[in-house]
Short mmCIF file of C-alpha atoms in Angstrom, two decimals:
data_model
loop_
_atom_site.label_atom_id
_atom_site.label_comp_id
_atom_site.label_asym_id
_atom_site.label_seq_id
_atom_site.Cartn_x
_atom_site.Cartn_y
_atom_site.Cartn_z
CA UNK A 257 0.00 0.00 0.00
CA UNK A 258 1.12 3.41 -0.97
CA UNK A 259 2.07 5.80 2.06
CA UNK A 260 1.05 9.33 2.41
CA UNK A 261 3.85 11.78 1.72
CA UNK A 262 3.24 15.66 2.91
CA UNK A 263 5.39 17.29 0.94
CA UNK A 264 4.23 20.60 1.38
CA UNK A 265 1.62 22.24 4.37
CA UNK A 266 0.70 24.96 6.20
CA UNK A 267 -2.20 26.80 7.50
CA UNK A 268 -3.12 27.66 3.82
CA UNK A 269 -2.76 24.58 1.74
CA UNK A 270 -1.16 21.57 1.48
CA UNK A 271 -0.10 18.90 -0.60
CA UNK A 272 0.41 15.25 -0.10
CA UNK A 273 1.67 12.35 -2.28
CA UNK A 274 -0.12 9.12 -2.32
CA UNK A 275 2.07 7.04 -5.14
CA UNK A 276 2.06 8.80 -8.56
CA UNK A 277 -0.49 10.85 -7.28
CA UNK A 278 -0.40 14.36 -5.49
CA UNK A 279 -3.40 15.74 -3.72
CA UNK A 280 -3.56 19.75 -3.61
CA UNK A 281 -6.23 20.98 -0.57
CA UNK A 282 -7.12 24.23 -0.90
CA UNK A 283 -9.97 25.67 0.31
CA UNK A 284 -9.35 28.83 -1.56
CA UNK A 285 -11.77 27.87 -4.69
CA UNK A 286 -10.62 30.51 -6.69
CA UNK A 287 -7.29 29.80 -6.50
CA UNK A 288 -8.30 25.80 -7.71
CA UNK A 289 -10.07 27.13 -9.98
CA UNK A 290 -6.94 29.44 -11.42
CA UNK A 291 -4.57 26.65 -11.55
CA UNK A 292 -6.67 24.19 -13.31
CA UNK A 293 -7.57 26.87 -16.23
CA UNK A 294 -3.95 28.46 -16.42
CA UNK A 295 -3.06 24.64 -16.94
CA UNK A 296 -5.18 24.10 -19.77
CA UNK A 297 -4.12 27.43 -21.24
CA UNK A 298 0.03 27.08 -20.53
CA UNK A 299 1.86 25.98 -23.87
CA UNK A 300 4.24 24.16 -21.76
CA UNK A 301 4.01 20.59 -20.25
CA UNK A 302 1.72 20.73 -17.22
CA UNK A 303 0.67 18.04 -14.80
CA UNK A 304 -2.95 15.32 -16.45
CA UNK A 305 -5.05 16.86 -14.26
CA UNK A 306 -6.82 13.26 -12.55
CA UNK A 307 -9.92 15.08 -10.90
CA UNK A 308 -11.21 17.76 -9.10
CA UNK A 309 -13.51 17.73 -5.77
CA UNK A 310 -13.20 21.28 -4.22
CA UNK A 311 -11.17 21.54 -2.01
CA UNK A 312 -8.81 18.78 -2.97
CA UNK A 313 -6.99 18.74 -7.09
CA UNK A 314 -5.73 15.51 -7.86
CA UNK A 315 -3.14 15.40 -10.71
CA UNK A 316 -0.69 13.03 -11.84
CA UNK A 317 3.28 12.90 -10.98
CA UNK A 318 5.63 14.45 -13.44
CA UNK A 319 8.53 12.77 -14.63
CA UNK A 320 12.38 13.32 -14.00
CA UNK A 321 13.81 16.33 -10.94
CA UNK A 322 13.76 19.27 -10.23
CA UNK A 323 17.04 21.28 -10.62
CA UNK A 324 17.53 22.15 -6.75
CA UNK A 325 15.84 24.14 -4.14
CA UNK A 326 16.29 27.22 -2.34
CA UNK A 327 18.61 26.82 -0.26
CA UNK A 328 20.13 23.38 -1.53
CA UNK A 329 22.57 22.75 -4.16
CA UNK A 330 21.88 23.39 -7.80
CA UNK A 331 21.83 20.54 -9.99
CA UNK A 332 21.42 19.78 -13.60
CA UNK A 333 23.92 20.96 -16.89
CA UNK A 334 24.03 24.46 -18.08
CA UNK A 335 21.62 22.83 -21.13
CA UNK A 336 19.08 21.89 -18.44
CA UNK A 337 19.03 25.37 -17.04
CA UNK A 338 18.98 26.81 -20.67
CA UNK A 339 16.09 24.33 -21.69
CA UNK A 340 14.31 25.82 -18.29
CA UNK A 341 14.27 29.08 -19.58
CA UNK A 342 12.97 28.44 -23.32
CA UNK A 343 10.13 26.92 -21.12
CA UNK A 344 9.61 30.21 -19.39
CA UNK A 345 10.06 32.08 -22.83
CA UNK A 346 7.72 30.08 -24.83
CA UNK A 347 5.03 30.66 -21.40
CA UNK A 348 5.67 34.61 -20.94
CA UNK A 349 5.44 34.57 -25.06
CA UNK A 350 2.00 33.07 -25.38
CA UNK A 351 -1.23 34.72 -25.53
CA UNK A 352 -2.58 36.51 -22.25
CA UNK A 353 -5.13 34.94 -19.91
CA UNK A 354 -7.74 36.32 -18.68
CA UNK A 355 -6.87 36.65 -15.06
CA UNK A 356 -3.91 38.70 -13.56
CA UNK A 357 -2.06 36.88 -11.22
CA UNK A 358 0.67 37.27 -8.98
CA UNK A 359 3.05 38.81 -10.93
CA UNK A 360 0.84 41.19 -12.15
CA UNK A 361 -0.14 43.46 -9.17
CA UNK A 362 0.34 47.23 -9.54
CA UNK A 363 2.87 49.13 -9.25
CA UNK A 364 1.07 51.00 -5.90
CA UNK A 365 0.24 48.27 -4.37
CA UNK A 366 3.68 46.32 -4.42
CA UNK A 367 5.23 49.77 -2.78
CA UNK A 368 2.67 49.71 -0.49
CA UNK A 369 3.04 46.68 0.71
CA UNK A 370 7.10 46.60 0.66
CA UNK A 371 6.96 49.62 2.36
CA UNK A 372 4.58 48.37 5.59
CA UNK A 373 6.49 44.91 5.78
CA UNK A 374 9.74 46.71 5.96
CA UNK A 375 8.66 48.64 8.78
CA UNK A 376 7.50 45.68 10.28
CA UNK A 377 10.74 44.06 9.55
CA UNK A 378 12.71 46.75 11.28
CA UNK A 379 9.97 47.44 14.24
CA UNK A 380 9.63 43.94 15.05
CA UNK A 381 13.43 43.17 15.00
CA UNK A 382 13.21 40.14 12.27
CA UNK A 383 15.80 41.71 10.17
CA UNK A 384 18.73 44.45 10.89
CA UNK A 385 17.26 48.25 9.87
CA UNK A 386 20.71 48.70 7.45
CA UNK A 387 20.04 45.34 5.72
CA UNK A 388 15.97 46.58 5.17
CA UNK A 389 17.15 49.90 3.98
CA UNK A 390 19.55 48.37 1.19
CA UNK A 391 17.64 46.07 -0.22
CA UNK A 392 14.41 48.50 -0.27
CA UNK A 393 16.74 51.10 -2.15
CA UNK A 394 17.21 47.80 -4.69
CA UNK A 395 13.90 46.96 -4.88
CA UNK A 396 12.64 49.99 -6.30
CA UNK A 397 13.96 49.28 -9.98
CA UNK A 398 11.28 46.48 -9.86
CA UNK A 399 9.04 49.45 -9.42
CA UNK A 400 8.06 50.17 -13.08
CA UNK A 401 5.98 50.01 -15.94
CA UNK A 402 5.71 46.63 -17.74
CA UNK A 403 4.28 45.12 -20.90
CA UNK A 404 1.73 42.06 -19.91
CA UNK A 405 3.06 38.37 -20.32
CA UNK A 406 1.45 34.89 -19.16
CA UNK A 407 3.58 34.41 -15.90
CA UNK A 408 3.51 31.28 -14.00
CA UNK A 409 3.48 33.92 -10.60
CA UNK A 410 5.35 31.18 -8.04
CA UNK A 411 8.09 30.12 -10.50
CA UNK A 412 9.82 28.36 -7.92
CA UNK A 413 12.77 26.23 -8.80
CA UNK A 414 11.45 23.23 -7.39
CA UNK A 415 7.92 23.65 -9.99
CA UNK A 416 10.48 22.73 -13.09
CA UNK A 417 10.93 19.03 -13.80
CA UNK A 418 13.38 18.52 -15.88
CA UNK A 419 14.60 14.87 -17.57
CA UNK A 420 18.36 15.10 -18.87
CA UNK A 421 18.60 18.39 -20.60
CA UNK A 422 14.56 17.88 -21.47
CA UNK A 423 11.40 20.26 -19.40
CA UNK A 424 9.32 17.42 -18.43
CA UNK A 425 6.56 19.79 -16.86
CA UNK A 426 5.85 22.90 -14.00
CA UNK A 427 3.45 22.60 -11.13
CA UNK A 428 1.49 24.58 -9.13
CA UNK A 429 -0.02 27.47 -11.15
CA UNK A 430 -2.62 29.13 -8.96
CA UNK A 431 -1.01 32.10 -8.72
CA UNK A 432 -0.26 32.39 -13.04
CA UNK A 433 -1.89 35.08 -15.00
CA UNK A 434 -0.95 38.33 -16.63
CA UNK A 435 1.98 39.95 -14.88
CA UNK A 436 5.52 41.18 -14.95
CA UNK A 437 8.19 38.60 -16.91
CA UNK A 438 10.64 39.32 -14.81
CA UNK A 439 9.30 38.38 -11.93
CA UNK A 440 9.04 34.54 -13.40
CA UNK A 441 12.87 34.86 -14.33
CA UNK A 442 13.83 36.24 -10.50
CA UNK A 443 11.83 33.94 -8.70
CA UNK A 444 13.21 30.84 -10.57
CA UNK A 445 16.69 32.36 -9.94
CA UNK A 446 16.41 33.57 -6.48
CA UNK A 447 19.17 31.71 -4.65
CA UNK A 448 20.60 30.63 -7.31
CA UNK A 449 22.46 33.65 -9.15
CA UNK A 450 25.32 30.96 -10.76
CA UNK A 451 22.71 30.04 -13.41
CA UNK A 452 21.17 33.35 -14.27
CA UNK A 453 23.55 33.19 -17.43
CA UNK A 454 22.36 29.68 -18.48
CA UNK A 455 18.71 30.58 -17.80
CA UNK A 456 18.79 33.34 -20.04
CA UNK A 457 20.86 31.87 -22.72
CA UNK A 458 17.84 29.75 -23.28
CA UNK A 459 15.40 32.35 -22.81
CA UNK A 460 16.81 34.79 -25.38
CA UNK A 461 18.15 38.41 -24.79
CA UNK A 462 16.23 40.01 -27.77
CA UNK A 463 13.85 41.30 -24.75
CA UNK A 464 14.74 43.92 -22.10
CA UNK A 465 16.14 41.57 -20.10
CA UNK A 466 17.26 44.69 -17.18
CA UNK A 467 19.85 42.67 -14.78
CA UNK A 468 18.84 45.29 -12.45
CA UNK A 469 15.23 44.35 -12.47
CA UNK A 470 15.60 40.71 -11.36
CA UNK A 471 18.00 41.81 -8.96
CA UNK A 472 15.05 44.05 -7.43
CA UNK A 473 12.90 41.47 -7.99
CA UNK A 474 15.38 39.47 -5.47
CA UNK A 475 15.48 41.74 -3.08
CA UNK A 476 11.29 42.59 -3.11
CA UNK A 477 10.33 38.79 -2.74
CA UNK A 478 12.59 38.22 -0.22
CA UNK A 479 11.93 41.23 1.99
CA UNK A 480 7.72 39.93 1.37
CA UNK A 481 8.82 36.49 2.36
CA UNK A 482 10.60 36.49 5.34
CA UNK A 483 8.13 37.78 8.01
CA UNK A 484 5.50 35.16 6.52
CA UNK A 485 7.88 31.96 6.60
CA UNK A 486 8.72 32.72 10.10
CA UNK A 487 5.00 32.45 11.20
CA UNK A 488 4.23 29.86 9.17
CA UNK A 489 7.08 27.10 10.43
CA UNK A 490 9.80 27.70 7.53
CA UNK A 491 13.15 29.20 8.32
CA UNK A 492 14.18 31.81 5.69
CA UNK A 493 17.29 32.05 7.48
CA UNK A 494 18.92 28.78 6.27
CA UNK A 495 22.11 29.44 4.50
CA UNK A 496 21.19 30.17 1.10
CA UNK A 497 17.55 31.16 1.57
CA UNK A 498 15.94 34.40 1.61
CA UNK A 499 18.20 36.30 4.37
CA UNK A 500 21.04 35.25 2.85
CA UNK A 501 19.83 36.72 -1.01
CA UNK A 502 19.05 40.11 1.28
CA UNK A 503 22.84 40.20 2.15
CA UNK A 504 24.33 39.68 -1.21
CA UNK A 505 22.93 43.04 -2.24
CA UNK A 506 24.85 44.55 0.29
#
């Protein structure tokens, strides 16, 4: 008999492996309900989508890795990092869905809310004041105007499967919709700065590909992040996660 695997939970959501078989629970409809249609819309390989009984998603195992995790070692050939980012190209070149997702919020309401978790950062004694100041001077080139793509929104380095030097598929898309392309490119990145070069080799550099951006984009997910994975059990101070990404930009 298969056991029951969580591989991912907190107060939110959670997701559990039962063989070939992961179960999302999420009692956030909308957010099931944005996953399965960015899915069916995504010209990239996406998980067979088993069936659906709000709150739980049931889709199928992808095959082959992931390249690494945040805060873990990197794995895979510069090819396999290239071949990630073609993925992301051929995604953030596709035609827009309806929804905005993560990636897409405004421009006001990202400063807003940098500017109150800082505060809170600083206030609350999570993080050192000089280390919030920095990277909120950084984060401001993220700040900008940007033409619409079809972001993933949670582009996560552990959502990439890949098989060899092959994308098998990318999970977990309840946060995709029309937003900011560089925010796919940072978040897939974040951590893991040695294979920016690869990952944009296979994306192309006919775009506006602004180093500066993802690096604000680095420093703005981070600072959003750390407060949260505190409260909810993680530990964004583990070499290589998000505290350490907030001192590289010093």
């Amino acid at each position: 008999m298969d056991e029951v695997k969580v591989v991912f939970a907190h107060s939110e959501r959670a997701i559990l492996r039962v063989g070939d078989v992961f179960l999302k629970v999420d009692p956030d409809q909308a957010r099931g309900d944005a996953e399965v249609e960015a899915m069916s819309l995504a010209p990239v390989p996406t998980p067979e989508v088993l069936w659906r009984k709000p709150p739980v998603l049931a889709i199928a195992a992808l095959p082959g890795t992931t390249l690494g995790r945040l805060g873990g070692p990197s794995t895979g050939s510069p090819a396999a990092w290239a071949a990630a980012g073609a993925a992301i190209r051929k995604l953030h070149d596709a035609p827009l869905p309806p929804r905005t997702g993560r990636a897409g919020r405004s421009i006001a309401t990202l400063a807003a809310e940098l500017d109150d978790e800082c505060e809170r950062l600083v206030t609350n004694g999570v993080l050192p004041a000089d280390l919030v100041t920095r990277n909120r001077q950084v984060a401001e080139a993220a700040l900008r105007p940007w033409t619409p793509a079809f972001t993933h929104g949670d582009l996560h380095l552990e959502h990439v499967f890949v098989d060899g030097d092959e994308v098998t598929g990318i999970i977990d898309w309840s946060e995709a919709g029309q937003g900011d392309a560089l925010y796919d490119l940072a978040t897939f990145t974040l951590g893991h700065e040695e294979h920016l070069d690869d990952v944009i080799a296979g994306y192309g550099t006919d775009l506006d590909l602004n180093l500066d951006v993802i690096h604000a984009w680095w420093s703005l997910r981070s600072l959003l992040a750390v407060r949260w994975l505190v409260e909810h059990g993680f530990d964004p101070f583990a070499p290589g996660c998000e505290v350490d990404v907030l001192r590289s930009r010093m």
